[in-house]
Structure formats: C-alpha cells, structure tokens
Short mmCIF file of C-alpha atoms in Angstrom, two decimals:
data_model
loop_
_atom_site.label_atom_id
_atom_site.label_comp_id
_atom_site.label_asym_id
_atom_site.label_seq_id
_atom_site.Cartn_x
_atom_site.Cartn_y
_atom_site.Cartn_z
CA UNK Q 293 96.26 97.89 122.65
CA UNK Q 294 98.35 95.50 120.53
CA UNK Q 295 96.81 92.25 119.30
CA UNK Q 296 99.10 89.18 119.42
CA UNK Q 297 99.06 86.48 116.75
CA UNK Q 298 101.33 83.60 115.78
CA UNK Q 299 103.53 83.55 112.65
CA UNK Q 300 101.39 80.71 111.28
CA UNK Q 301 98.24 82.78 111.62
CA UNK Q 302 99.97 85.80 110.05
CA UNK Q 303 101.03 83.71 107.06
CA UNK Q 304 97.56 82.21 106.67
CA UNK Q 305 95.91 85.62 106.77
CA UNK Q 306 98.34 86.95 104.14
CA UNK Q 307 97.82 83.96 101.85
CA UNK Q 308 94.04 84.03 102.21
CA UNK Q 309 93.87 87.77 101.52
CA UNK Q 310 95.99 87.11 98.43
CA UNK Q 311 93.32 84.65 97.23
CA UNK Q 312 95.80 81.76 97.34
CA UNK Q 313 93.71 79.82 99.86
CA UNK Q 314 89.99 79.33 100.29
CA UNK Q 315 87.43 78.81 97.51
CA UNK Q 316 88.66 79.79 94.04
CA UNK Q 317 86.65 82.47 92.24
CA UNK Q 318 84.98 81.30 89.05
CA UNK Q 319 87.28 81.69 85.99
CA UNK Q 320 85.14 84.46 84.52
CA UNK Q 321 85.53 88.22 84.11
CA UNK Q 322 83.66 88.64 87.41
CA UNK Q 323 86.10 86.24 89.08
CA UNK Q 324 89.06 88.18 87.67
CA UNK Q 325 87.66 91.43 89.04
CA UNK Q 326 87.12 89.78 92.44
CA UNK Q 327 90.82 88.98 92.52
CA UNK Q 328 91.78 92.51 91.49
CA UNK Q 329 89.65 93.96 94.26
CA UNK Q 330 91.79 92.08 96.75
CA UNK Q 331 95.18 92.50 95.06
CA UNK Q 332 94.59 96.01 93.62
CA UNK Q 333 97.48 95.55 91.17
CA UNK Q 334 99.13 92.81 89.10
CA UNK Q 335 102.60 93.33 87.66
CA UNK Q 336 103.21 93.29 83.89
CA UNK Q 337 106.33 91.80 82.34
CA UNK Q 338 107.04 90.97 78.66
CA UNK Q 339 109.01 87.76 79.33
CA UNK Q 340 107.10 84.69 78.20
CA UNK Q 341 109.46 81.82 79.02
CA UNK Q 342 106.42 80.18 80.60
CA UNK Q 343 103.61 82.76 80.29
CA UNK Q 344 103.27 86.51 80.87
CA UNK Q 345 103.33 87.11 84.62
CA UNK Q 346 100.01 88.97 84.60
CA UNK Q 347 98.39 85.81 83.28
CA UNK Q 348 100.25 83.52 85.69
CA UNK Q 349 99.25 85.55 88.75
CA UNK Q 350 95.61 85.08 87.85
CA UNK Q 351 96.09 81.39 87.00
CA UNK Q 352 97.58 80.73 90.47
CA UNK Q 353 94.33 81.99 91.96
CA UNK Q 354 91.72 80.94 89.38
CA UNK Q 355 93.15 77.81 87.83
CA UNK Q 356 92.73 77.53 84.06
CA UNK Q 357 90.82 80.47 82.57
CA UNK Q 358 90.56 82.29 79.25
CA UNK Q 359 93.14 85.14 79.05
CA UNK Q 360 90.82 86.86 76.56
CA UNK Q 361 88.66 87.78 79.57
CA UNK Q 362 91.54 89.89 80.91
CA UNK Q 363 91.90 91.64 77.53
CA UNK Q 364 88.18 92.39 77.50
CA UNK Q 365 88.37 93.98 80.96
CA UNK Q 366 91.36 96.06 79.87
CA UNK Q 367 90.58 97.21 76.36
CA UNK Q 368 86.82 96.85 75.82
CA UNK Q 369 85.16 97.37 79.18
CA UNK Q 370 88.07 99.42 80.60
CA UNK Q 371 87.48 98.23 84.15
CA UNK Q 372 91.25 97.86 84.33
CA UNK Q 373 94.14 99.90 82.94
CA UNK Q 374 97.92 99.92 82.95
CA UNK Q 375 99.86 102.15 85.30
CA UNK Q 376 102.73 102.15 87.75
CA UNK Q 377 102.02 100.40 91.08
CA UNK Q 378 104.91 98.60 92.82
CA UNK Q 379 106.07 98.11 89.20
CA UNK Q 380 104.44 98.53 85.78
CA UNK Q 381 101.09 96.90 86.47
CA UNK Q 382 97.46 96.37 85.67
CA UNK Q 383 95.35 98.35 88.12
CA UNK Q 384 91.68 99.08 88.67
CA UNK Q 385 89.78 101.90 87.02
CA UNK Q 386 87.82 102.36 90.25
CA UNK Q 387 91.18 103.27 91.84
CA UNK Q 388 91.91 105.87 89.17
CA UNK Q 389 91.68 108.83 91.56
CA UNK Q 390 94.38 107.28 93.76
CA UNK Q 391 96.64 106.83 90.76
CA UNK Q 392 95.79 110.31 89.47
CA UNK Q 393 97.04 111.77 92.75
CA UNK Q 394 100.15 109.62 92.33
CA UNK Q 395 100.56 111.02 88.80
CA UNK Q 396 100.39 114.54 90.22
CA UNK Q 397 103.32 113.78 92.52
CA UNK Q 398 105.37 112.74 89.48
CA UNK Q 399 104.81 116.00 87.61
CA UNK Q 400 107.11 119.04 87.58
CA UNK Q 401 106.82 121.37 90.56
CA UNK Q 402 106.46 118.66 93.18
CA UNK Q 403 109.27 117.53 95.48
CA UNK Q 404 110.92 114.59 93.78
CA UNK Q 405 114.17 112.79 93.15
CA UNK Q 406 117.06 113.83 90.96
CA UNK Q 407 115.86 111.24 88.46
CA UNK Q 408 112.48 112.95 88.10
CA UNK Q 409 114.11 116.35 87.87
CA UNK Q 410 116.25 115.08 85.01
CA UNK Q 411 113.15 113.73 83.24
CA UNK Q 412 111.33 117.03 83.65
CA UNK Q 413 114.32 118.99 82.29
CA UNK Q 414 114.47 116.69 79.25
CA UNK Q 415 110.74 117.10 78.58
CA UNK Q 416 111.07 120.87 78.82
CA UNK Q 417 113.97 120.81 76.36
CA UNK Q 418 111.75 118.81 73.98
CA UNK Q 419 108.52 120.76 74.50
CA UNK Q 420 107.68 120.84 70.77
CA UNK Q 421 108.26 117.09 70.47
CA UNK Q 422 105.97 116.46 73.44
CA UNK Q 423 103.22 118.65 71.95
CA UNK Q 424 103.59 116.94 68.59
CA UNK Q 425 102.87 113.55 70.14
CA UNK Q 426 99.84 114.87 72.06
CA UNK Q 427 98.48 116.54 68.91
CA UNK Q 428 98.82 113.39 66.85
CA UNK Q 429 97.04 111.31 69.49
CA UNK Q 430 94.29 113.90 69.72
CA UNK Q 431 93.62 113.93 65.99
CA UNK Q 432 94.49 110.37 64.95
CA UNK Q 433 93.60 108.25 67.97
CA UNK Q 434 95.71 105.42 69.39
CA UNK Q 435 99.20 105.02 67.93
CA UNK Q 436 102.10 102.63 68.49
CA UNK Q 437 105.54 104.04 69.22
CA UNK Q 438 106.77 102.88 65.80
CA UNK Q 439 104.16 105.16 64.17
CA UNK Q 440 105.55 108.27 65.88
CA UNK Q 441 108.53 110.03 64.36
CA UNK Q 442 111.41 111.20 66.53
CA UNK Q 443 111.30 115.02 66.50
CA UNK Q 444 113.36 115.47 69.65
CA UNK Q 445 115.91 118.27 69.72
CA UNK Q 446 117.80 116.82 72.69
CA UNK Q 447 118.46 113.08 72.76
CA UNK Q 448 117.86 111.01 75.88
CA UNK Q 449 121.21 109.79 77.13
CA UNK Q 450 121.53 106.58 79.11
CA UNK Q 451 124.04 103.83 79.75
CA UNK Q 452 121.20 101.31 79.43
CA UNK Q 453 118.76 100.14 76.78
CA UNK Q 454 116.87 103.47 76.73
CA UNK Q 455 119.83 105.39 75.28
CA UNK Q 456 118.66 107.49 72.31
CA UNK Q 457 115.19 105.88 72.38
CA UNK Q 458 113.58 109.28 72.43
CA UNK Q 459 110.05 108.33 71.34
CA UNK Q 460 109.81 105.54 73.92
CA UNK Q 461 111.19 107.75 76.68
CA UNK Q 462 108.76 110.57 75.93
CA UNK Q 463 105.81 108.19 75.83
CA UNK Q 464 106.82 106.64 79.15
CA UNK Q 465 107.12 110.06 80.78
CA UNK Q 466 103.76 111.23 79.43
CA UNK Q 467 102.30 107.96 80.76
CA UNK Q 468 103.70 108.35 84.27
CA UNK Q 469 102.43 111.95 84.33
CA UNK Q 470 98.96 110.72 83.38
CA UNK Q 471 98.67 112.55 80.05
CA UNK Q 472 98.44 109.36 77.97
CA UNK Q 473 97.34 105.77 78.56
CA UNK Q 474 97.92 102.35 77.03
CA UNK Q 475 94.71 101.91 75.04
CA UNK Q 476 95.43 98.51 73.47
CA UNK Q 477 98.17 95.99 72.85
CA UNK Q 478 99.20 94.02 69.79
CA UNK Q 479 101.30 91.31 71.43
CA UNK Q 480 103.65 93.29 73.64
CA UNK Q 481 103.41 96.39 71.41
CA UNK Q 482 101.49 99.19 73.15
CA UNK Q 483 98.99 101.48 71.46
CA UNK Q 484 98.90 104.88 73.14
CA UNK Q 485 95.93 107.26 73.54
CA UNK Q 486 95.15 110.47 75.38
CA UNK Q 487 93.95 109.81 78.91
CA UNK Q 488 90.89 111.99 78.35
CA UNK Q 489 89.92 109.76 75.41
CA UNK Q 490 90.47 106.47 77.22
CA UNK Q 491 89.30 106.95 80.81
CA UNK Q 492 85.70 107.57 81.97
CA UNK Q 493 84.45 111.14 82.20
CA UNK Q 494 84.28 111.17 86.00
CA UNK Q 495 88.03 110.59 86.16
CA UNK Q 496 88.62 113.97 84.57
CA UNK Q 497 86.49 116.03 86.97
CA UNK Q 498 86.99 114.35 90.36
CA UNK Q 499 90.15 114.36 92.43
CA UNK Q 500 91.66 113.31 95.76
CA UNK Q 501 93.83 115.34 98.06
CA UNK Q 502 97.26 113.93 98.76
CA UNK Q 503 96.19 113.08 102.31
CA UNK Q 504 93.11 111.19 101.09
CA UNK Q 505 95.22 109.33 98.53
CA UNK Q 506 97.59 108.07 101.22
CA UNK Q 507 94.75 107.23 103.60
CA UNK Q 508 92.93 105.15 100.99
CA UNK Q 509 95.99 103.55 99.40
CA UNK Q 510 97.54 102.58 102.74
CA UNK Q 511 94.39 100.68 103.72
CA UNK Q 512 94.15 98.93 100.35
CA UNK Q 513 97.83 98.00 100.54
CA UNK Q 514 97.44 96.61 104.06
CA UNK Q 515 94.36 94.60 103.17
CA UNK Q 516 96.19 93.07 100.20
CA UNK Q 517 99.11 92.18 102.47
CA UNK Q 518 96.95 90.79 105.27
CA UNK Q 519 99.51 91.94 107.84
CA UNK Q 520 102.30 94.41 107.24
CA UNK Q 521 104.70 96.98 108.59
CA UNK Q 522 104.82 100.61 107.46
CA UNK Q 523 107.78 99.72 105.22
CA UNK Q 524 105.87 96.85 103.62
CA UNK Q 525 102.80 99.02 103.09
CA UNK Q 526 105.02 101.65 101.46
CA UNK Q 527 106.56 99.02 99.17
CA UNK Q 528 103.20 97.78 97.95
CA UNK Q 529 100.46 99.08 95.60
CA UNK Q 530 101.69 102.67 94.93
CA UNK Q 531 105.25 101.95 96.03
CA UNK Q 532 107.08 104.94 97.43
CA UNK Q 533 104.18 107.39 96.99
CA UNK Q 534 102.88 107.54 100.56
CA UNK Q 535 103.80 111.01 101.87
CA UNK Q 536 103.55 111.26 105.68
CA UNK Q 537 102.63 107.58 105.95
CA UNK Q 538 103.57 107.22 109.66
CA UNK Q 539 101.15 109.95 110.72
CA UNK Q 540 98.42 108.50 108.48
CA UNK Q 541 98.87 105.08 110.08
CA UNK Q 542 98.76 106.65 113.54
CA UNK Q 543 95.46 108.36 112.66
CA UNK Q 544 94.02 105.09 111.32
CA UNK Q 545 95.00 103.31 114.54
CA UNK Q 546 93.38 106.04 116.63
CA UNK Q 547 90.20 105.71 114.57
CA UNK Q 548 90.18 101.92 114.94
CA UNK Q 549 90.52 101.37 111.17
CA UNK Q 550 93.77 99.44 111.53
CA UNK Q 551 94.98 97.37 114.47
CA UNK Q 552 98.57 97.07 115.79
CA UNK Q 553 99.68 93.45 116.06
CA UNK Q 554 102.62 91.64 117.59
CA UNK Q 555 103.65 88.47 115.75
CA UNK Q 556 105.40 86.07 118.06
CA UNK Q 557 105.80 82.46 119.02
CA UNK Q 558 107.67 81.39 122.13
CA UNK Q 559 110.62 83.71 122.66
CA UNK Q 560 110.73 84.84 119.01
CA UNK Q 561 108.98 88.06 117.96
CA UNK Q 562 109.06 89.37 114.41
CA UNK Q 563 110.81 92.77 114.29
CA UNK Q 564 108.96 96.00 113.56
CA UNK Q 565 105.52 97.43 114.21
CA UNK Q 566 102.90 95.35 112.40
CA UNK Q 567 99.31 96.16 111.50
CA UNK Q 568 96.21 94.47 110.17
CA UNK Q 569 93.01 96.07 108.94
CA UNK Q 570 90.00 96.07 111.25
CA UNK Q 571 87.84 94.70 108.42
CA UNK Q 572 90.00 91.56 108.44
CA UNK Q 573 89.52 90.79 112.13
CA UNK Q 574 86.55 88.45 111.48
CA UNK Q 575 88.64 86.55 108.92
CA UNK Q 576 91.54 86.36 111.36
CA UNK Q 577 89.25 84.92 114.05
CA UNK Q 578 87.81 82.40 111.58
CA UNK Q 579 91.29 81.32 110.50
CA UNK Q 580 92.33 80.94 114.14
CA UNK Q 581 89.30 78.73 114.75
CA UNK Q 582 90.39 76.40 111.94
CA UNK Q 583 87.65 75.66 109.40
CA UNK Q 584 88.17 78.88 107.40
CA UNK Q 585 91.70 77.80 106.50
CA UNK Q 586 91.37 76.03 103.14
CA UNK Q 587 94.91 75.57 101.80
CA UNK Q 588 95.97 74.54 98.32
CA UNK Q 589 99.10 73.67 96.39
CA UNK Q 590 99.95 75.94 93.48
CA UNK Q 591 102.83 77.53 91.61
CA UNK Q 592 103.67 81.24 91.73
CA UNK Q 593 105.00 83.61 89.11
CA UNK Q 594 108.43 84.99 90.07
CA UNK Q 595 106.70 88.39 90.10
CA UNK Q 596 103.68 87.25 92.15
CA UNK Q 597 102.24 89.77 94.63
CA UNK Q 598 102.80 87.37 97.52
CA UNK Q 599 106.57 87.30 97.03
CA UNK Q 600 107.41 90.54 95.18
CA UNK Q 601 108.77 92.08 98.40
CA UNK Q 602 111.82 89.83 98.82
CA UNK Q 603 112.68 91.01 102.33
CA UNK Q 604 109.13 90.35 103.53
CA UNK Q 605 109.19 86.92 101.86
CA UNK Q 606 112.35 85.94 103.73
CA UNK Q 607 110.98 87.12 107.06
CA UNK Q 608 107.52 85.60 106.76
CA UNK Q 609 108.33 82.34 104.94
CA UNK Q 610 112.07 81.88 105.52
CA UNK Q 611 112.32 81.59 101.73
CA UNK Q 612 115.17 83.22 99.85
CA UNK Q 613 114.08 84.03 96.29
CA UNK Q 614 115.75 86.05 93.56
CA UNK Q 615 115.01 86.24 89.84
CA UNK Q 616 117.98 84.90 87.84
CA UNK Q 617 116.91 86.14 84.41
CA UNK Q 618 119.90 88.47 84.18
CA UNK Q 619 122.35 86.06 85.82
CA UNK Q 620 124.70 84.27 83.35
CA UNK Q 621 123.45 80.73 82.80
CA UNK Q 622 126.53 79.10 84.33
CA UNK Q 623 126.04 81.07 87.54
CA UNK Q 624 122.33 80.41 88.02
CA UNK Q 625 121.41 78.46 91.13
CA UNK Q 626 117.90 77.42 90.07
CA UNK Q 627 117.07 78.63 86.56
CA UNK Q 628 115.95 81.39 84.21
CA UNK Q 629 112.24 81.70 85.13
CA UNK Q 630 111.63 79.82 88.37
CA UNK Q 631 108.18 79.32 89.93
CA UNK Q 632 108.03 78.85 93.73
CA UNK Q 633 105.79 76.06 95.05
CA UNK Q 634 103.17 77.22 97.57
CA UNK Q 635 101.97 74.38 99.83
CA UNK Q 636 99.31 75.63 102.22
CA UNK Q 637 101.03 78.29 104.33
CA UNK Q 638 104.58 77.34 103.30
CA UNK Q 639 106.88 77.83 100.31
CA UNK Q 640 108.37 74.35 99.96
CA UNK Q 641 110.34 74.44 96.73
CA UNK Q 642 110.55 75.72 93.17
CA UNK Q 643 110.41 74.47 89.60
CA UNK Q 644 112.40 75.57 86.56
CA UNK Q 645 109.97 75.36 83.60
CA UNK Q 646 110.15 76.38 79.95
CA UNK Q 647 107.22 76.35 77.53
CA UNK Q 648 108.25 75.43 73.98
CA UNK Q 649 105.41 76.78 71.88
CA UNK Q 650 106.80 75.35 68.64
CA UNK Q 651 106.61 71.75 69.88
CA UNK Q 652 103.77 72.26 72.37
CA UNK Q 653 105.85 70.80 75.19
CA UNK Q 654 106.22 72.12 78.73
CA UNK Q 655 109.74 71.31 79.88
CA UNK Q 656 110.22 70.98 83.63
CA UNK Q 657 114.00 71.33 83.61
CA UNK Q 658 114.36 70.83 87.37
CA UNK Q 659 112.40 70.65 90.61
CA UNK Q 660 113.96 71.73 93.90
CA UNK Q 661 112.72 71.14 97.45
CA UNK Q 662 113.44 73.24 100.52
CA UNK Q 663 115.29 71.40 103.28
CA UNK Q 664 112.16 70.96 105.39
CA UNK Q 665 109.70 70.31 102.55
CA UNK Q 666 107.14 67.54 103.19
CA UNK Q 667 107.89 64.28 101.39
CA UNK Q 668 104.55 62.49 101.67
CA UNK Q 669 102.51 61.14 98.76
CA UNK Q 670 99.78 63.78 99.08
CA UNK Q 671 102.34 66.58 98.61
CA UNK Q 672 103.87 64.83 95.60
CA UNK Q 673 100.46 64.35 94.03
CA UNK Q 674 99.52 67.98 94.74
CA UNK Q 675 102.66 69.29 93.03
CA UNK Q 676 102.10 66.98 90.05
CA UNK Q 677 98.50 68.20 89.76
CA UNK Q 678 99.61 71.87 89.88
CA UNK Q 679 102.17 71.28 87.11
CA UNK Q 680 99.60 69.45 84.99
CA UNK Q 681 97.08 72.26 85.48
CA UNK Q 682 99.74 74.77 84.39
CA UNK Q 683 100.38 72.67 81.29
CA UNK Q 684 96.66 72.64 80.45
CA UNK Q 685 96.48 76.41 80.94
CA UNK Q 686 99.43 76.88 78.58
CA UNK Q 687 97.91 74.54 76.01
CA UNK Q 688 100.83 72.11 76.29
CA UNK Q 689 100.43 68.75 74.58
CA UNK Q 690 102.96 67.03 76.80
CA UNK Q 691 105.35 67.55 79.72
CA UNK Q 692 109.03 66.68 79.61
CA UNK Q 693 110.91 66.31 82.90
CA UNK Q 694 114.60 66.82 83.50
CA UNK Q 695 116.76 64.71 85.79
CA UNK Q 696 116.86 67.07 88.79
CA UNK Q 697 113.93 66.03 90.97
CA UNK Q 698 114.04 65.43 94.76
CA UNK Q 699 114.07 61.67 95.47
CA UNK Q 700 110.88 61.87 97.54
CA UNK Q 701 109.08 63.59 94.67
CA UNK Q 702 110.25 61.32 91.83
CA UNK Q 703 106.76 59.94 91.34
CA UNK Q 704 105.68 63.38 90.00
CA UNK Q 705 106.95 62.08 86.65
CA UNK Q 706 104.25 60.04 84.99
CA UNK Q 707 101.38 61.34 87.11
CA UNK Q 708 98.81 63.78 85.71
CA UNK Q 709 99.35 64.83 82.10
CA UNK Q 710 97.51 67.65 80.30
CA UNK Q 711 94.32 66.50 78.61
#
C-alpha cells in the first residue's frame, strides 16, 4: 500500500529531519552529536570565504556555538572522524562498521571502476613507498604530509592539481582503504595516524557483511532525507556504495521498515518511487496536524546536506543552485560563495557574503530574492536577524552591505548588527 502526501508535507518532513525546523539543540557537544545522529555526515571543505562549511552546517542548525566543541569531539573524544560519505566528510564513530565495509569495497580485489583499478595498480607499483609510510606512522605517531619524504618509484600522473603529488596521493589512497586516519588538524593541514592507533578497539574486531552495511546505511540515509527515492538514497551518506540497493529496499518495504509514498497535489505527481522510514510516520502525522511544524529563517552553506543533491533540490524546492567558485568572476550569476536563504519550507533567495578577517567586517556583497519570495516585514526582519547571527558567529565587528538588495528587503540594512 502506498501512502500519499503533499509536496508541502514532504518538504516539511525533510527540513525537520535535517534539524532546520523545530526546537534548536543546545549549542553544546551533546547538541552537536544530536545533529550528527540525524545527518550522519557533514561535508568538509577548505574554503573559508565565509567559514568552513562543516562549521556553517552546524551553525544553521544550532545558531552561534563554539567550534572548539567540534574539535573536541573529533580529536580528543573521537566520537567523530573524517571519512568519505557523499564527499569528504565528518562522520560518526558509532557508524564506523558501515564505513569499514565501505572501505573494503574500495580495496583491491573487489569489483570497482577503472579509476580504482588505476589507483590499485599505482599502489602496487609503489609497494615499498606505501610500507615506508605505514612503518613511520607505526613508530613515530601522527605525521603531516610535509613530514613524509617522497620515496615513490612511479610518479602519479594527472592533468589536475594532484599531478606528481605522490605523498598526498598515497595518503589519500591509504585513507580511503581504511589503513590510516586523520588524527588531528593544524588549520587545514592534516596529521595522519594508523587506523588501529586512532579508532576504538571494537572497530578492529567487529565487522558487517556487505548486505548488513547496505541495509543499515540505506535506512540512515532515508531518515536523514525524510523522504527519498532509491537514487537519492544512493546519492546520500555513503554515496554510490549501496550494492543491490533495489532488493534491499524491497525487503525493507516487505518488513514494514520503510513505507512507499506518492507525493502529489492536484494533477501533479512527483516522478519516481518515493519512500519514508516507518519510524518517521509519527512525525509525519504530527506535521500534518500542524503544531509540530516550527519553521525558522536561516542561511545554508553551499555544501549543506539539505541541498547537496542538486537534482533533488530542484525537484523538491524548485530552486536552481550551483556553486560558482570555479566560474570566472565576470561570468558568475550570484557570487563566489553564495548562501541560500531558507524560509520555513521554502528557499526564497540567496546572499553573496565575504568575511574579511583582517578588518573584522562581514561584507554582504548582494542579496537576491526568488521571483515568488515573500516581501513582508516579518520576512525582511527574519533575514536581517539570520545575517546578524552569522556575523556574531564569525566574530564580525560590523556588516557592510552592497547595492544589490531586492527593493522589498531594503530595510535589512541598518537592522540587527552583531553585538
């Protein structure tokens, strides 16, 4: 039996499961872990035009918090670690067995792409170099890439930035195979350690079958999405590492763990076969009843979990979004590091900010509104408050606005300023 819901309810479920509506968790380590238990992964990116995306994703959900709490969870308590999810990400140590099974699929001897086969051939050609790195980490503890000499016998060839970066390539490959871990960071510089030295003892003696990995990961992915198709589930959490996903989903439906849904309104039905998790049915019913829906206005990192699947974002929110970091400045439509504006269950616009850490000023170069964005005073005040809260989180002393602001939102300028 297929359950029918409206697009509005689908969007509200997705946003609530993403912790972008409803009560905010407290801005503490416990609150951060609460968010991770719903998201399961948060992407990492070194660009800091505004702030590192891993910090922004948490700010959108927590409000202002101390980023040192995230470092403590990563490097001291090790409740979190860095690995590959839908991109290079921070993931949960309690999910280590899922990621370990994913690591196994990346290793030589398993069916994989031509890219992985090329990596494995290169590692084999540099077997002594690989062993040298592992031996140094075993005897000396965590090391940065700059502390490791290049003893490769065959150089890594690439048309991109990795060309001839043999130490970095070998470290990345050992990381994806699960032999080493990021044990600390000094700025964006990683310190590498053996996995057996960094992860808890149970992670070295327990394991999941491939089938169990897919069964668990598919449910976690779906719960993070709220509603999703098989393609969307496959694109999320452990992207692309869901062998035999259709049969796993069919089994979960038969067991009543996930529920098929049709998303339609009037004569319009969203394409594809959609699912939601049975554990989210009470939340869905509460959202349908009304009081459980507690919307907010906030800004999203360009890499935020809610919008990282661009095709899904267009379908669910009718919002076209692309990152223009690598687009020449003259050809950019919106800006270098643009943050979408979430207003309740809609994406209503975007801002083009830049944090100048030398002057302590947050520059809002431009603000753009979608064609159907609300123009009332409450919306304007909500956007102004979100920008001011971002400024406080960044430690900005002042905000400087550019000239591109929608006429209805002009009063944003001069409203809340960071304390």
